[in-house]
Amino acid sequence: MHVQGTIALINSSFNILKRQLFRMASNGPRKPKMVVFDLDYTLWPFWVDTHVDPPFQKRKSGEIVDRHGRVVKPFRDVPKVLAKLKQDGYIIAVASRTACTQEANSLCALFDWDQYFSYKEIYPGCKITHFNKFKKNSGIDFEDMLFFDDEYRNIRDLSKVGVTCYYIDENIGVTEGVIEEGFQQFADGIKAKSR
């Protein structure tokens, strides 16, 4: 009788543990509520204020060109990354310090990215100002935001207020792999990795 009682207790404990593990697995890793991107050398491989010449236009072929007819493209993976994040239900935003606000907004529209961005803060100044507006307008706390940028000063400033920040290699920009790494960094609770 004593052995049967012990086996029953072990089975009961095992079933409880199984249910707890299933609940933990189904909740999955911690995920951000808002994913924010810088523009220059993060979503596209140039500074909008110095490396391209507005106005921009879209040709019938779909190519975006500057006033000299030079083709202007984002980093290769960016369109599918934005589409996937939106499809998966993430709130997506842009934070850029460029002084060329109109030109940056024009490119976002011509690349058809406005369909993905719920919030855009594009103007000179400290990125903390941009993020304070995101927080105020969305109700999402800094701790629930994941930010991708190629400038370490922005990452340093924002990680201090609780934003998880992923440093982008300006030669590569946003890729599917970068997004996976950024989401893992967020899940692991690492606010910023040193470069």
Short mmCIF file of C-alpha atoms in Angstrom, two decimals:
data_model
loop_
_atom_site.label_atom_id
_atom_site.label_comp_id
_atom_site.label_asym_id
_atom_site.label_seq_id
_atom_site.Cartn_x
_atom_site.Cartn_y
_atom_site.Cartn_z
CA MET A 1 0.00 0.00 0.00
CA HIS A 2 2.78 2.41 0.86
CA VAL A 3 4.41 1.94 -2.59
CA GLN A 4 1.10 2.58 -4.37
CA GLY A 5 0.60 5.79 -2.39
CA THR A 6 4.09 6.95 -3.28
CA ILE A 7 3.52 6.17 -6.97
CA ALA A 8 0.20 8.04 -6.91
CA LEU A 9 1.88 11.05 -5.30
CA ILE A 10 4.69 10.98 -7.88
CA ASN A 11 2.17 10.74 -10.74
CA SER A 12 0.14 13.60 -9.29
CA SER A 13 3.23 15.76 -8.87
CA PHE A 14 4.40 14.86 -12.36
CA ASN A 15 1.03 15.90 -13.85
CA ILE A 16 1.12 19.23 -12.00
CA LEU A 17 4.66 19.86 -13.23
CA LYS A 18 3.65 18.91 -16.78
CA ARG A 19 0.75 21.42 -16.71
CA GLN A 20 3.04 24.16 -15.37
CA LEU A 21 5.66 23.50 -18.04
CA PHE A 22 2.97 23.51 -20.75
CA ARG A 23 1.66 26.86 -19.49
CA MET A 24 5.17 28.30 -19.48
CA ALA A 25 5.89 26.96 -22.97
CA SER A 26 2.62 28.25 -24.39
CA ASN A 27 3.30 31.71 -23.00
CA GLY A 28 6.64 31.59 -24.75
CA PRO A 29 9.40 34.14 -24.38
CA ARG A 30 8.69 37.71 -23.33
CA LYS A 31 7.93 39.84 -26.39
CA PRO A 32 7.86 43.59 -26.98
CA LYS A 33 4.61 45.46 -27.49
CA MET A 34 6.27 48.06 -29.73
CA VAL A 35 9.18 47.66 -32.15
CA VAL A 36 10.91 50.92 -33.09
CA PHE A 37 13.41 51.56 -35.87
CA ASP A 38 15.81 54.35 -36.70
CA LEU A 39 15.94 55.17 -40.43
CA ASP A 40 19.46 56.14 -41.57
CA TYR A 41 21.80 53.12 -41.76
CA THR A 42 19.14 51.01 -40.05
CA LEU A 43 16.27 50.69 -42.55
CA TRP A 44 18.15 52.23 -45.48
CA PRO A 45 21.89 52.37 -46.28
CA PHE A 46 22.41 56.13 -46.36
CA TRP A 47 21.86 59.41 -44.53
CA VAL A 48 18.80 61.00 -46.04
CA ASP A 49 20.25 64.47 -45.44
CA THR A 50 23.57 63.98 -47.28
CA HIS A 51 23.73 60.88 -49.51
CA VAL A 52 20.62 61.30 -51.66
CA ASP A 53 19.09 64.32 -53.37
CA PRO A 54 15.36 65.02 -53.09
CA PRO A 55 12.79 65.26 -54.39
CA PHE A 56 12.16 61.52 -54.70
CA GLN A 57 9.78 59.85 -57.06
CA LYS A 58 8.53 56.38 -57.87
CA ARG A 59 8.98 55.25 -61.46
CA LYS A 60 6.41 53.09 -63.23
CA SER A 61 8.80 50.19 -62.65
CA GLY A 62 8.39 50.74 -58.89
CA GLU A 63 11.95 51.99 -58.42
CA ILE A 64 12.41 55.01 -56.17
CA VAL A 65 14.85 57.57 -57.55
CA ASP A 66 16.26 60.88 -56.37
CA ARG A 67 16.33 64.04 -58.49
CA HIS A 68 19.40 62.80 -60.39
CA GLY A 69 17.70 59.52 -61.29
CA ARG A 70 19.83 57.50 -58.85
CA VAL A 71 17.96 54.50 -57.47
CA VAL A 72 17.27 54.71 -53.74
CA LYS A 73 16.70 51.40 -51.95
CA PRO A 74 16.25 50.20 -48.40
CA PHE A 75 18.31 47.37 -46.94
CA ARG A 76 17.22 44.14 -48.66
CA ASP A 77 15.28 42.44 -45.83
CA VAL A 78 13.46 45.53 -44.57
CA PRO A 79 10.21 45.24 -46.58
CA LYS A 80 9.63 41.61 -45.56
CA VAL A 81 10.67 42.30 -41.93
CA LEU A 82 8.14 45.14 -41.64
CA ALA A 83 5.39 43.07 -43.28
CA LYS A 84 6.05 40.12 -40.98
CA LEU A 85 6.08 42.23 -37.81
CA LYS A 86 2.80 43.88 -38.81
CA GLN A 87 1.27 40.50 -39.73
CA ASP A 88 2.31 39.16 -36.32
CA GLY A 89 0.45 42.02 -34.62
CA TYR A 90 3.33 44.18 -33.42
CA ILE A 91 3.02 47.95 -33.14
CA ILE A 92 5.81 49.40 -35.28
CA ALA A 93 7.27 52.90 -35.00
CA VAL A 94 10.06 55.05 -36.42
CA ALA A 95 12.31 57.39 -34.46
CA SER A 96 14.77 59.47 -36.47
CA ARG A 97 16.86 62.51 -35.55
CA THR A 98 17.24 63.70 -39.14
CA ALA A 99 16.74 67.36 -39.95
CA CYS A 100 15.29 66.28 -43.31
CA THR A 101 11.87 65.44 -41.91
CA GLN A 102 9.95 65.95 -45.15
CA GLU A 103 12.41 63.89 -47.19
CA ALA A 104 12.41 61.01 -44.70
CA ASN A 105 8.61 60.99 -44.60
CA SER A 106 8.53 61.09 -48.40
CA LEU A 107 10.74 58.00 -48.66
CA CYS A 108 8.68 56.13 -46.06
CA ALA A 109 5.56 56.87 -48.13
CA LEU A 110 7.20 55.96 -51.46
CA PHE A 111 8.50 52.67 -50.03
CA ASP A 112 4.88 52.00 -48.92
CA TRP A 113 5.99 51.72 -45.30
CA ASP A 114 3.35 54.03 -43.84
CA GLN A 115 1.02 51.02 -43.81
CA TYR A 116 3.29 49.45 -41.18
CA PHE A 117 4.09 52.41 -38.93
CA SER A 118 1.59 53.26 -36.21
CA TYR A 119 3.84 56.05 -34.91
CA LYS A 120 6.50 58.24 -36.51
CA GLU A 121 8.72 60.74 -34.72
CA ILE A 122 11.07 62.19 -37.34
CA TYR A 123 12.83 65.43 -36.34
CA PRO A 124 16.14 66.57 -34.80
CA GLY A 125 16.72 66.19 -31.08
CA CYS A 126 17.25 63.55 -28.46
CA LYS A 127 15.68 60.14 -29.07
CA ILE A 128 14.34 60.21 -25.51
CA THR A 129 11.96 62.95 -26.70
CA HIS A 130 10.75 60.67 -29.51
CA PHE A 131 10.21 57.79 -27.08
CA ASN A 132 8.41 59.94 -24.53
CA LYS A 133 5.91 60.76 -27.28
CA PHE A 134 5.55 57.07 -28.17
CA LYS A 135 4.87 56.30 -24.51
CA LYS A 136 2.39 59.15 -24.13
CA ASN A 137 0.51 58.44 -27.38
CA SER A 138 0.47 54.64 -27.19
CA GLY A 139 0.32 54.01 -23.45
CA ILE A 140 3.16 51.49 -23.87
CA ASP A 141 5.88 51.58 -21.21
CA PHE A 142 9.57 51.85 -22.13
CA GLU A 143 10.13 48.34 -20.75
CA ASP A 144 7.82 46.97 -23.47
CA MET A 145 9.69 48.64 -26.36
CA LEU A 146 12.45 47.17 -28.55
CA PHE A 147 14.59 49.65 -30.50
CA PHE A 148 16.99 49.06 -33.42
CA ASP A 149 19.58 51.77 -34.18
CA ASP A 150 23.11 52.17 -35.56
CA GLU A 151 24.15 54.97 -33.18
CA TYR A 152 25.46 53.87 -29.84
CA ARG A 153 24.67 57.22 -28.13
CA ASN A 154 20.95 56.62 -28.76
CA ILE A 155 21.20 53.08 -27.44
CA ARG A 156 23.02 54.27 -24.32
CA ASP A 157 20.44 57.00 -23.61
CA LEU A 158 17.38 54.83 -24.18
CA SER A 159 18.62 51.75 -22.35
CA LYS A 160 19.03 53.97 -19.26
CA VAL A 161 15.26 54.66 -19.26
CA GLY A 162 14.36 50.99 -19.75
CA VAL A 163 14.08 50.51 -23.53
CA THR A 164 15.70 47.34 -24.88
CA CYS A 165 18.09 48.50 -27.60
CA TYR A 166 19.78 46.47 -30.32
CA TYR A 167 22.86 47.91 -31.99
CA ILE A 168 22.73 47.67 -35.81
CA ASP A 169 25.82 47.25 -37.96
CA GLU A 170 25.49 50.15 -40.40
CA ASN A 171 26.90 48.00 -43.21
CA ILE A 172 24.18 45.38 -42.82
CA GLY A 173 21.12 47.21 -41.47
CA VAL A 174 17.99 45.39 -40.40
CA THR A 175 17.84 41.74 -41.47
CA GLU A 176 15.64 38.84 -40.44
CA GLY A 177 18.55 37.54 -38.35
CA VAL A 178 18.98 40.90 -36.62
CA ILE A 179 15.29 40.90 -35.70
CA GLU A 180 15.59 37.39 -34.23
CA GLU A 181 18.63 38.44 -32.20
CA GLY A 182 16.88 41.60 -31.01
CA PHE A 183 13.82 39.63 -29.91
CA GLN A 184 16.06 37.17 -28.06
CA GLN A 185 17.86 40.04 -26.35
CA PHE A 186 14.44 41.42 -25.30
CA ALA A 187 13.33 37.99 -24.00
CA ASP A 188 16.58 37.66 -22.05
CA GLY A 189 16.03 41.06 -20.41
CA ILE A 190 19.30 42.57 -21.70
CA LYS A 191 18.69 46.31 -22.20
CA ALA A 192 21.79 46.95 -24.33
CA LYS A 193 24.79 44.94 -25.36
CA SER A 194 28.10 46.69 -25.60
CA ARG A 195 29.67 46.72 -29.01
#
